[in-house]
CSV table of C-alpha atoms in Angstrom, one decimal:
chain,number,residue,atom,x,y,z
A,736,MET,CA,136.5,93.4,91.8
A,737,ASN,CA,139.3,90.9,91.9
A,738,PHE,CA,140.7,91.5,88.4
A,739,ALA,CA,142.8,88.4,88.5
A,740,SER,CA,139.6,86.4,88.5
A,741,LEU,CA,137.8,88.5,85.9
A,742,PRO,CA,138.4,86.0,83.0
A,743,ASP,CA,137.0,83.2,85.1
A,744,ARG,CA,133.9,85.3,85.9
A,745,ARG,CA,133.3,86.0,82.2
A,746,ALA,CA,133.8,82.4,81.1
A,747,GLU,CA,131.4,81.2,83.9
A,748,LEU,CA,128.6,83.8,83.0
A,749,ASP,CA,128.9,83.8,79.1
A,750,PRO,CA,131.3,81.1,77.9
A,751,HIS,CA,130.9,81.8,74.2
A,752,GLY,CA,130.4,85.5,74.4
A,753,ALA,CA,132.9,87.8,72.6
A,754,ALA,CA,135.8,89.0,74.7
A,755,VAL,CA,138.7,90.6,72.7
A,756,PHE,CA,139.5,90.9,69.0
A,757,ASP,CA,142.7,92.5,67.4
A,758,GLY,CA,142.2,91.8,63.7
A,759,HIS,CA,144.2,88.7,63.9
A,760,GLN,CA,142.6,86.8,66.8
A,761,SER,CA,139.1,86.7,68.1
A,762,LEU,CA,138.6,85.2,71.6
A,763,THR,CA,135.5,84.2,73.4
A,764,ASN,CA,135.3,84.4,77.1
A,765,VAL,CA,136.2,80.7,77.6
A,766,GLN,CA,139.1,81.0,75.1
A,767,LEU,CA,140.3,84.1,76.9
A,768,LEU,CA,140.4,82.2,80.2
A,769,SER,CA,142.2,79.2,78.6
A,770,ARG,CA,144.8,81.5,77.1
A,771,VAL,CA,145.3,83.5,80.3
A,772,ARG,CA,145.8,80.2,82.3
A,773,MET,CA,148.4,79.0,79.7
A,774,ALA,CA,150.2,82.3,79.9
A,775,ALA,CA,150.2,82.3,83.7
A,776,ARG,CA,151.7,78.7,83.5
A,777,GLN,CA,154.5,80.0,81.2
A,778,LEU,CA,155.3,83.0,83.5
A,779,HIS,CA,155.4,80.6,86.5
A,780,ASP,CA,157.8,78.4,84.5
A,781,LEU,CA,160.0,81.4,84.0
A,782,GLY,CA,160.2,82.1,87.6
A,783,ILE,CA,157.6,84.9,87.9
A,784,GLY,CA,155.8,85.0,91.2
A,785,THR,CA,154.3,87.2,93.7
A,786,GLY,CA,155.7,90.8,93.7
A,787,ASP,CA,157.8,90.2,90.5
A,788,VAL,CA,157.6,92.8,87.7
A,789,VAL,CA,157.0,91.8,84.1
A,790,ALA,CA,157.7,94.5,81.4
A,791,LEU,CA,155.6,94.4,78.2
A,792,LYS,CA,157.1,96.1,75.2
A,793,LEU,CA,154.4,95.2,72.9
A,794,THR,CA,152.2,97.0,70.3
A,795,ASN,CA,148.4,96.9,70.7
A,796,ARG,CA,147.5,93.1,70.5
A,797,VAL,CA,145.5,90.4,72.3
A,798,GLU,CA,148.8,89.0,73.9
A,799,PHE,CA,149.1,92.3,75.9
A,800,VAL,CA,145.7,91.6,77.6
A,801,LEU,CA,146.5,87.9,78.2
A,802,LEU,CA,149.7,88.7,79.9
A,803,LEU,CA,148.2,91.4,82.0
A,804,PHE,CA,145.7,89.0,83.4
A,805,ALA,CA,148.3,86.1,83.7
A,806,ALA,CA,150.7,88.3,85.7
A,807,TRP,CA,147.9,89.2,88.1
A,808,ARG,CA,147.0,85.7,88.5
A,809,LEU,CA,150.4,85.0,89.8
A,810,GLY,CA,150.4,88.2,92.0
A,811,ALA,CA,152.9,89.9,89.8
A,812,THR,CA,153.0,93.5,88.4
A,813,ILE,CA,152.9,94.8,84.9
A,814,THR,CA,155.0,97.7,83.7
A,815,PRO,CA,154.1,98.7,80.1
A,816,VAL,CA,156.9,99.8,77.8
A,817,ASN,CA,156.5,102.1,74.8
A,818,PRO,CA,157.6,100.1,71.8
A,819,SER,CA,159.2,103.2,70.2
A,820,MET,CA,161.5,103.8,73.2
A,821,THR,CA,165.3,103.8,72.5
A,822,ASP,CA,167.5,101.1,74.2
A,823,VAL,CA,168.6,103.7,76.7
A,824,GLU,CA,165.1,104.5,77.7
A,825,VAL,CA,164.0,100.8,77.9
A,826,VAL,CA,167.1,99.8,80.0
A,827,ARG,CA,166.4,102.7,82.4
A,828,GLN,CA,162.8,101.5,82.9
A,829,LEU,CA,163.8,97.9,83.3
A,830,GLN,CA,166.4,98.8,86.0
A,831,ASP,CA,164.3,101.3,87.8
A,832,SER,CA,161.2,98.9,88.0
A,833,GLY,CA,163.4,95.9,88.9
A,834,ALA,CA,161.7,93.8,86.0
A,835,ARG,CA,162.5,90.2,85.9
A,836,LEU,CA,161.0,89.6,82.4
A,837,LEU,CA,160.7,91.6,79.2
A,838,VAL,CA,158.2,90.5,76.6
A,839,VAL,CA,158.8,91.9,73.2
A,840,GLU,CA,157.6,91.6,69.5
A,841,ASP,CA,159.0,88.8,67.5
A,842,GLY,CA,162.3,89.7,65.9
A,843,ALA,CA,162.8,92.9,67.9
A,844,ALA,CA,166.3,93.8,68.6
A,845,VAL,CA,166.6,94.1,72.4
A,846,VAL,CA,169.1,95.5,74.9
A,847,ALA,CA,167.9,94.1,78.3
A,848,HIS,CA,171.0,94.2,80.5
A,849,GLY,CA,170.4,90.9,82.2
A,850,VAL,CA,166.7,90.8,82.2
A,851,ALA,CA,165.2,87.6,80.7
A,852,VAL,CA,163.5,88.2,77.4
A,853,LEU,CA,160.5,86.4,75.8
A,854,GLY,CA,159.3,86.8,72.3
A,855,VAL,CA,155.6,87.1,72.2
A,856,GLY,CA,155.4,84.4,69.5
A,857,GLU,CA,156.9,82.0,72.0
A,858,LEU,CA,153.9,82.1,74.3
A,859,TYR,CA,152.6,78.5,75.0
A,860,GLU,CA,149.7,77.1,73.1
A,861,GLY,CA,147.3,74.4,73.9
A,862,ASP,CA,145.4,73.5,77.1
A,863,VAL,CA,146.6,73.6,80.7
A,864,GLU,CA,144.9,72.2,83.9
A,865,PRO,CA,142.3,74.6,85.3
A,866,ASP,CA,143.5,76.6,88.2
A,867,GLN,CA,142.0,78.9,90.7
A,868,ALA,CA,142.6,82.6,90.4
A,869,PRO,CA,144.0,84.0,93.7
A,870,LEU,CA,142.2,86.5,95.9
A,871,LEU,CA,144.6,89.4,95.6
A,872,ASP,CA,145.5,91.8,98.4
A,873,PRO,CA,144.0,95.1,97.2
A,874,SER,CA,147.3,96.8,98.2
A,875,ALA,CA,149.4,94.6,95.9
A,876,LEU,CA,151.0,96.4,93.1
A,877,ALA,CA,149.1,96.0,89.8
A,878,LEU,CA,150.7,98.5,87.3
A,879,LEU,CA,153.9,100.5,87.1
A,880,ILE,CA,153.1,103.3,84.7
A,881,TYR,CA,156.2,105.4,83.8
A,882,THR,CA,155.8,109.2,83.4
A,883,SER,CA,158.4,111.9,82.8
A,884,GLY,CA,159.0,114.3,85.7
A,885,THR,CA,160.5,117.8,86.2
A,886,THR,CA,163.7,116.1,87.2
A,887,GLY,CA,164.1,114.7,83.7
A,888,VAL,CA,164.0,111.1,85.0
A,889,PRO,CA,160.9,109.0,84.3
A,890,LYS,CA,159.2,107.9,87.5
A,891,GLY,CA,157.2,104.8,88.2
A,892,VAL,CA,153.6,105.7,89.1
A,893,MET,CA,152.6,102.9,91.5
A,894,LEU,CA,148.9,101.8,90.9
A,895,ASP,CA,147.7,99.0,93.2
A,896,HIS,CA,144.7,96.8,92.7
A,897,ALA,CA,142.6,99.0,95.0
A,898,ASN,CA,143.4,102.0,92.6
A,899,ILE,CA,142.5,99.9,89.5
A,900,ASP,CA,139.2,98.7,91.0
A,901,ALA,CA,138.2,102.2,92.1
A,902,MET,CA,138.9,103.8,88.8
A,903,VAL,CA,137.2,101.1,86.7
A,904,GLU,CA,134.0,101.5,89.0
A,905,MET,CA,134.2,105.2,88.7
A,906,GLY,CA,134.5,104.9,84.9
A,907,ARG,CA,131.6,102.5,84.7
A,908,GLN,CA,129.2,104.8,86.5
A,909,ALA,CA,130.3,108.1,84.8
A,910,LEU,CA,130.2,106.6,81.3
A,911,GLU,CA,127.1,104.4,81.8
A,912,VAL,CA,128.6,101.3,80.0
A,913,GLY,CA,127.1,97.9,80.2
A,914,PRO,CA,127.0,94.4,78.6
A,915,ALA,CA,125.7,95.8,75.2
A,916,ASP,CA,128.7,98.0,74.7
A,917,ARG,CA,131.6,97.3,72.5
A,918,CYS,CA,134.8,99.3,72.9
A,919,LEU,CA,137.2,100.2,70.2
A,920,LEU,CA,140.7,100.5,71.6
A,921,ILE,CA,142.9,102.9,69.5
A,922,LEU,CA,145.1,104.5,72.3
A,923,PRO,CA,148.3,102.6,73.1
A,924,LEU,CA,148.3,100.0,75.7
A,925,PHE,CA,151.4,101.4,77.3
A,926,HIS,CA,149.1,104.2,78.6
A,927,VAL,CA,146.9,103.7,81.6
A,928,ASN,CA,144.0,105.0,79.7
A,929,GLY,CA,144.2,102.2,77.2
A,930,ILE,CA,144.4,99.5,79.9
A,931,VAL,CA,141.8,100.9,82.4
A,932,VAL,CA,139.1,102.5,80.2
A,933,SER,CA,139.4,100.7,77.1
A,934,VAL,CA,140.0,97.2,78.3
A,935,LEU,CA,139.3,96.6,82.0
A,936,MET,CA,136.1,98.7,82.2
A,937,PRO,CA,134.4,97.0,79.3
A,938,LEU,CA,135.4,93.5,80.2
A,939,LEU,CA,134.2,94.2,83.8
A,940,VAL,CA,130.7,95.0,82.7
A,941,GLY,CA,130.4,92.1,80.2
A,942,ALA,CA,131.2,94.2,77.1
A,943,SER,CA,133.7,93.3,74.4
A,944,VAL,CA,136.8,94.9,73.1
A,945,VAL,CA,138.2,95.5,69.7
A,946,ILE,CA,141.9,96.2,69.7
A,947,ALA,CA,143.0,98.4,66.8
A,948,GLY,CA,146.5,98.6,65.4
A,949,ARG,CA,148.3,101.9,64.6
A,950,PHE,CA,145.8,104.8,64.1
A,951,ASP,CA,145.3,105.7,60.5
A,952,PRO,CA,142.6,108.5,59.9
A,953,ARG,CA,142.1,107.1,56.4
A,954,THR,CA,141.0,103.7,57.5
A,955,PHE,CA,139.5,104.5,61.1
A,956,PHE,CA,135.8,104.9,60.1
A,957,ASP,CA,136.1,101.7,57.9
A,958,LEU,CA,136.9,99.9,61.2
A,959,VAL,CA,134.0,101.6,62.9
A,960,GLU,CA,131.6,100.5,60.2
A,961,GLN,CA,133.0,96.9,60.3
A,962,GLU,CA,133.2,96.4,64.0
A,963,ARG,CA,130.3,98.5,65.2
A,964,PRO,CA,131.7,99.8,68.4
A,965,THR,CA,129.7,101.8,70.8
A,966,PHE,CA,132.4,104.1,72.2
A,967,PHE,CA,136.2,104.7,72.1
A,968,SER,CA,138.7,107.0,73.7
A,969,ALA,CA,141.2,109.3,71.8
A,970,VAL,CA,143.2,112.5,72.1
A,971,PRO,CA,142.5,115.9,70.5
A,972,THR,CA,145.1,115.2,67.7
A,973,ILE,CA,143.1,112.2,66.6
A,974,TYR,CA,139.9,114.1,66.4
A,975,SER,CA,141.7,117.0,64.6
A,976,MET,CA,142.8,114.5,61.9
A,977,LEU,CA,139.3,112.9,61.6
A,978,ALA,CA,137.8,116.4,61.5
A,979,ALA,CA,140.2,117.3,58.5
A,980,LEU,CA,139.2,114.4,56.3
A,981,PRO,CA,137.7,115.3,52.9
A,982,ASP,CA,134.2,116.5,53.0
A,983,HIS,CA,133.0,113.4,50.9
A,984,VAL,CA,133.9,111.2,53.8
A,985,ARG,CA,130.6,110.5,55.3
A,986,PRO,CA,130.8,107.3,57.4
A,987,ASP,CA,128.1,105.2,59.2
A,988,THR,CA,128.6,106.1,62.9
A,989,SER,CA,125.2,105.0,64.0
A,990,SER,CA,126.7,102.4,66.4
A,991,LEU,CA,128.8,105.1,68.4
A,992,ARG,CA,127.2,106.5,71.6
A,993,PHE,CA,130.1,108.7,72.2
A,994,GLY,CA,133.9,109.3,72.0
A,995,VAL,CA,136.0,110.2,75.1
A,996,CYS,CA,138.5,113.1,74.4
A,997,GLY,CA,141.3,113.6,77.0
A,998,ALA,CA,145.0,113.7,77.6
A,999,ALA,CA,145.3,117.3,76.3
A,1000,PRO,CA,143.1,120.4,76.1
A,1001,ALA,CA,140.6,120.4,73.1
A,1002,SER,CA,139.0,123.5,71.8
A,1003,ALA,CA,135.1,123.9,72.1
A,1004,GLU,CA,135.1,124.7,68.4
A,1005,LEU,CA,136.7,121.3,67.6
A,1006,LEU,CA,134.3,119.4,69.8
A,1007,THR,CA,131.1,121.2,68.3
A,1008,ARG,CA,132.4,120.8,64.7
A,1009,PHE,CA,133.3,117.2,65.1
A,1010,GLU,CA,129.8,116.3,66.6
A,1011,ALA,CA,127.9,118.3,63.9
A,1012,ARG,CA,129.8,116.4,61.2
A,1013,TYR,CA,130.0,112.8,62.4
A,1014,GLY,CA,126.8,112.7,64.5
A,1015,PHE,CA,128.0,111.5,67.9
A,1016,PRO,CA,129.2,113.5,70.9
A,1017,LEU,CA,132.8,113.9,72.2
A,1018,ILE,CA,132.9,113.6,76.0
A,1019,GLU,CA,135.9,115.6,77.3
A,1020,GLY,CA,137.5,114.5,80.4
A,1021,TYR,CA,140.8,115.2,82.4
A,1022,GLY,CA,143.2,113.1,84.4
A,1023,LEU,CA,146.7,112.0,85.2
A,1024,SER,CA,148.5,108.7,85.5
A,1025,GLU,CA,149.0,109.5,89.1
A,1026,GLY,CA,145.1,109.4,89.4
A,1027,THR,CA,144.8,106.1,87.6
A,1028,CYS,CA,143.6,107.9,84.4
A,1029,GLY,CA,140.6,110.1,85.0
A,1030,SER,CA,139.4,112.6,87.5
A,1031,THR,CA,136.7,114.6,85.6
A,1032,ILE,CA,134.4,114.0,82.8
A,1033,ASN,CA,131.5,115.7,81.1
A,1034,PRO,CA,128.2,113.8,81.6
A,1035,VAL,CA,127.2,111.3,78.9
A,1036,ALA,CA,123.6,112.0,79.4
A,1037,GLY,CA,123.5,115.3,81.4
A,1038,PRO,CA,124.6,118.8,80.3
A,1039,ARG,CA,128.0,118.8,78.4
A,1040,ARG,CA,129.9,122.1,78.7
A,1041,ALA,CA,132.3,122.6,75.9
A,1042,GLY,CA,135.5,124.4,77.1
A,1043,THR,CA,135.2,122.5,80.5
A,1044,VAL,CA,136.5,119.1,81.3
A,1045,GLY,CA,133.4,118.3,83.2
A,1046,LEU,CA,132.5,117.1,86.7
A,1047,PRO,CA,134.6,114.8,89.1
A,1048,PHE,CA,134.1,111.1,88.6
A,1049,PRO,CA,131.9,109.5,91.2
A,1050,GLY,CA,133.9,109.1,94.4
A,1051,GLN,CA,136.5,111.8,93.7
A,1052,GLU,CA,136.8,115.3,95.2
A,1053,ILE,CA,138.3,118.3,93.3
A,1054,ARG,CA,139.5,121.5,94.9
A,1055,ILE,CA,141.2,124.6,93.7
A,1056,VAL,CA,143.9,125.9,96.0
A,1057,ASP,CA,146.4,128.7,96.2
A,1058,ALA,CA,150.2,128.5,96.7
A,1059,ASP,CA,149.7,127.8,100.4
A,1060,GLY,CA,147.2,125.0,100.0
A,1061,GLY,CA,144.2,127.1,100.9
A,1062,GLU,CA,141.0,126.7,99.0
A,1063,VAL,CA,140.3,129.7,96.7
A,1064,ALA,CA,136.9,131.5,96.1
A,1065,LEU,CA,134.5,129.9,93.7
A,1066,GLY,CA,135.4,130.8,90.1
A,1067,SER,CA,139.0,131.8,91.0
A,1068,ASP,CA,142.1,130.2,89.4
A,1069,GLY,CA,144.4,128.0,91.3
A,1070,GLU,CA,146.0,124.6,91.4
A,1071,VAL,CA,143.8,121.7,90.8
A,1072,VAL,CA,144.1,119.0,93.5
A,1073,VAL,CA,142.3,115.7,93.5
A,1074,ARG,CA,141.4,113.2,96.2
A,1075,GLY,CA,139.9,109.7,96.0
A,1076,ALA,CA,140.6,106.0,96.1
A,1077,ASN,CA,142.1,106.3,92.6
A,1078,VAL,CA,145.1,108.3,93.7
A,1079,MET,CA,148.4,106.4,93.3
A,1080,ARG,CA,150.3,104.8,96.1
A,1081,GLY,CA,153.3,107.0,95.1
A,1082,TYR,CA,156.4,107.1,93.0
A,1083,LEU,CA,158.5,103.9,93.0
A,1084,GLY,CA,161.6,104.4,95.2
A,1085,ARG,CA,161.1,108.2,95.4
A,1086,PRO,CA,159.4,109.0,98.8
A,1087,ASP,CA,160.6,112.5,98.6
A,1088,GLU,CA,158.9,113.3,95.4
A,1089,THR,CA,155.8,111.4,96.4
A,1090,ALA,CA,155.5,113.6,99.5
A,1091,LYS,CA,155.7,116.6,97.3
A,1092,VAL,CA,152.6,115.7,95.3
A,1093,ILE,CA,150.4,113.8,97.8
A,1094,VAL,CA,149.7,116.1,100.6
A,1095,ASN,CA,147.3,116.9,103.4
A,1096,GLY,CA,145.7,113.6,103.9
A,1097,GLY,CA,145.8,112.2,100.3
A,1098,TRP,CA,145.2,115.3,98.1
A,1099,LEU,CA,147.1,114.9,94.7
A,1100,ARG,CA,148.7,118.0,93.5
A,1101,THR,CA,148.3,118.1,89.7
A,1102,GLY,CA,150.3,121.1,88.9
A,1103,ASP,CA,147.5,122.2,86.6
A,1104,VAL,CA,145.7,125.5,86.9
A,1105,GLY,CA,141.9,125.9,86.8
A,1106,HIS,CA,138.7,126.9,88.3
A,1107,LEU,CA,135.3,125.4,89.1
A,1108,ASP,CA,131.9,127.0,88.4
A,1109,ALA,CA,128.9,127.0,90.6
A,1110,ASP,CA,127.8,123.6,89.4
A,1111,GLY,CA,131.2,122.0,89.9
A,1112,TYR,CA,132.4,121.8,86.2
A,1113,LEU,CA,136.3,122.2,85.9
A,1114,THR,CA,137.8,124.6,83.4
A,1115,LEU,CA,141.5,124.3,82.9
A,1116,VAL,CA,143.4,127.5,82.2
A,1117,GLY,CA,147.0,126.4,82.3
A,1118,ARG,CA,149.2,123.5,83.3
A,1119,SER,CA,152.5,122.9,84.8
A,1120,LYS,CA,154.2,125.6,82.9
A,1121,ASP,CA,157.0,123.6,81.4
A,1122,MET,CA,155.1,120.4,80.3
A,1123,ILE,CA,154.6,120.0,76.7
A,1124,ILE,CA,151.6,117.9,75.3
A,1125,ARG,CA,152.3,116.6,71.8
A,1126,GLY,CA,149.4,114.6,70.4
A,1127,GLY,CA,148.4,113.5,73.9
A,1128,GLU,CA,151.9,112.5,75.0
A,1129,ASN,CA,153.3,114.3,78.1
A,1130,ILE,CA,156.8,115.7,77.6
A,1131,TYR,CA,158.9,117.3,80.3
A,1132,PRO,CA,161.6,119.5,78.9
A,1133,LYS,CA,164.1,118.6,81.6
A,1134,GLU,CA,164.6,115.1,80.1
A,1135,ILE,CA,165.4,116.5,76.6
A,1136,GLU,CA,167.5,119.4,78.2
A,1137,ASP,CA,169.6,116.7,80.0
A,1138,VAL,CA,170.2,114.8,76.7
A,1139,LEU,CA,171.3,118.1,74.9
A,1140,ALA,CA,173.6,119.1,77.8
A,1141,GLY,CA,175.5,115.7,77.3
A,1142,ASP,CA,176.9,117.1,74.0
A,1143,PRO,CA,180.4,118.5,74.8
A,1144,SER,CA,179.8,121.6,72.8
A,1145,VAL,CA,176.6,122.6,74.7
A,1146,LEU,CA,176.9,124.7,77.8
A,1147,GLU,CA,173.2,124.9,78.4
A,1148,ALA,CA,170.0,123.9,76.8
A,1149,ALA,CA,166.3,125.1,77.2
A,1150,VAL,CA,163.3,123.3,75.6
A,1151,ILE,CA,159.9,124.7,75.0
A,1152,GLY,CA,156.8,123.6,73.4
A,1153,VAL,CA,155.3,125.7,70.5
A,1154,ALA,CA,151.9,125.6,68.9
A,1155,ASP,CA,151.5,123.1,66.0
A,1156,GLU,CA,148.4,122.7,64.0
A,1157,LYS,CA,148.5,118.8,63.8
A,1158,TRP,CA,150.1,117.8,67.2
A,1159,GLY,CA,148.9,120.6,69.4
A,1160,GLU,CA,152.6,121.4,70.4
A,1161,VAL,CA,156.0,120.2,69.2
A,1162,VAL,CA,159.3,120.5,70.9
A,1163,VAL,CA,161.9,123.2,70.1
A,1164,ALA,CA,165.3,123.5,71.6
A,1165,TYR,CA,167.6,126.4,72.4
A,1166,VAL,CA,171.3,125.7,73.0
A,1167,GLN,CA,174.2,127.9,74.2
A,1168,PRO,CA,177.6,126.8,73.1
A,1169,ARG,CA,180.6,126.3,75.6
A,1170,PRO,CA,183.2,129.0,75.1
A,1171,GLY,CA,185.3,128.3,72.1
A,1172,SER,CA,183.0,125.5,70.9
A,1173,THR,CA,180.6,125.3,67.9
A,1174,VAL,CA,177.3,123.5,68.1
A,1175,ASP,CA,176.6,121.1,65.3
A,1176,SER,CA,172.8,120.9,64.9
A,1177,GLU,CA,173.0,117.6,63.0
A,1178,ALA,CA,175.1,116.0,65.8
A,1179,LEU,CA,172.4,117.1,68.3
A,1180,LYS,CA,169.7,115.6,66.1
A,1181,ALA,CA,171.7,112.3,66.1
A,1182,LEU,CA,172.2,112.5,69.9
A,1183,CYS,CA,168.4,112.8,70.4
A,1184,ALA,CA,167.7,110.1,68.0
A,1185,ARG,CA,169.8,107.8,70.1
A,1186,SER,CA,168.5,108.8,73.4
A,1187,LEU,CA,164.9,109.9,72.9
A,1188,THR,CA,161.6,108.5,71.7
A,1189,GLY,CA,160.5,110.1,68.4
A,1190,TYR,CA,157.8,112.3,69.9
A,1191,LYS,CA,160.3,113.9,72.4
A,1192,ARG,CA,162.8,115.0,69.8
A,1193,PRO,CA,163.1,118.7,69.0
A,1194,THR,CA,161.8,119.7,65.6
A,1195,ALA,CA,164.1,122.8,65.5
A,1196,PHE,CA,167.4,123.8,67.2
A,1197,PHE,CA,168.3,127.4,67.8
A,1198,VAL,CA,171.9,128.2,68.8
A,1199,VAL,CA,172.0,131.4,70.8
A,1200,GLU,CA,174.9,133.4,72.5
A,1201,ALA,CA,173.1,133.1,75.9
A,1202,ILE,CA,170.0,131.5,77.3
A,1203,PRO,CA,167.9,134.2,78.9
A,1204,LYS,CA,167.5,134.2,82.7
A,1205,ASN,CA,164.9,135.8,85.0
A,1206,ALA,CA,165.8,137.9,88.0
A,1207,VAL,CA,166.4,134.9,90.2
A,1208,GLY,CA,168.8,133.2,87.7
A,1209,LYS,CA,166.2,130.7,86.3
A,1210,ILE,CA,165.9,130.0,82.6
A,1211,ASP,CA,163.3,132.6,81.2
A,1212,LYS,CA,161.1,130.3,79.1
A,1213,THR,CA,158.5,133.1,78.7
A,1214,SER,CA,161.1,135.1,76.9
A,1215,LEU,CA,162.0,132.1,74.7
A,1216,ARG,CA,158.3,131.6,73.8
A,1217,ALA,CA,157.9,135.2,72.9
A,1218,GLY,CA,161.2,135.1,70.9
A,1219,TYR,CA,159.9,132.1,69.0
A,1220,ALA,CA,156.6,133.7,68.3
A,1221,ALA,CA,158.3,136.7,66.9
A,1222,HIS,CA,160.6,134.6,64.7
A,1223,SER,CA,157.6,132.7,63.4
A,1224,ALA,CA,155.8,135.9,62.6
A,1225,ARG,CA,158.8,137.1,60.5
A,1226,SER,CA,159.1,133.7,58.7
């Protein structure tokens, strides 16, 4: 599918059918096309063309979708920016991506370092002359999704139009969606899941999209009853919040066929309890930004196996390999590797890091540990040992450790994830003072507030005489986790 022309196709097939709605604006297919053409005209007037990068630092709203299609109409690339990022993080992404334009919320204070800035309220209104959407080169870059890495520096995951096309078709087949569906988007649009699964996939099949604002468990089911969606995607933290609502909350969920659960492990108990209470199944899946969102999913109609993350999406292969890359015996644990047309082109400007994760003819090393059963269902038993998942957000400790090490009183820092009932995991930091220095925890909090998005900031700081090391001199995070567990047991 040439996604640059998807609005044209929808307008031709069903001009007055519902397309997207965000609580403030409701667009039919023909209105969507008109607004996309107008946004493309404005981007062109601002000098955006083939190969340019447009950064969107926006909350969930219709304009994000308009600008996505408008940029693709010009052969440009979109890089979504988390609206809660600090100035330091935003500038780093703008510079690394080579963005030529940053679109922001009206009134937002912006430090863009030479990048042109457009307030979302300044988008052109009115009509524009009809144009013809280009037939894009499938290898043209569609999205630059930034993800943290073990080096501590976020990397731009390069997803081309072939990746997007493949993933959307895989999702369409696996989730069995069609024109009668209505998707409720509650995940942020700066995540590839929000863009691909909750916007592009339903729009491709002729379905409609309801774009929700900030998730609130107290009002979520009111929105479900009002908008009557047939499916949505969320993370385990959201399902935990909904499962914890008072017993008297008994909403009408009859419109919902399923909810997709991903981005972090969910317990079989949560999935079972949720379905029993609310009457619709949770379909657990697994994937990475590097794989354009999803690699496995439990069947919508077939057997769902709680505790697994399901079967490979159509068109993808999953293997379990040992440290040397050899395939392990069925049922044995090893690293999960993935291959398919959905696997990213690579990391922007980082060929060496790309070569480390895409190996042996296109297999993507996930860093996650799991095993396959005889029927091909994948069970995850671990993940990249240092990564923290807080409420579905991936956090790599190195980025936080580098910030803490920037304090002149800190000799060394180590960051771990610890269990949290609400978020799944939260961040805890251990710091070792420089000789003769005293660490001020309040100063470290302030430093993190200036440099890190809120979900990455440590919830606790422990000042220790020495960071423990293992036999080869690396930080012993197993020891830190055990120490934290003992501390919590005494508290």
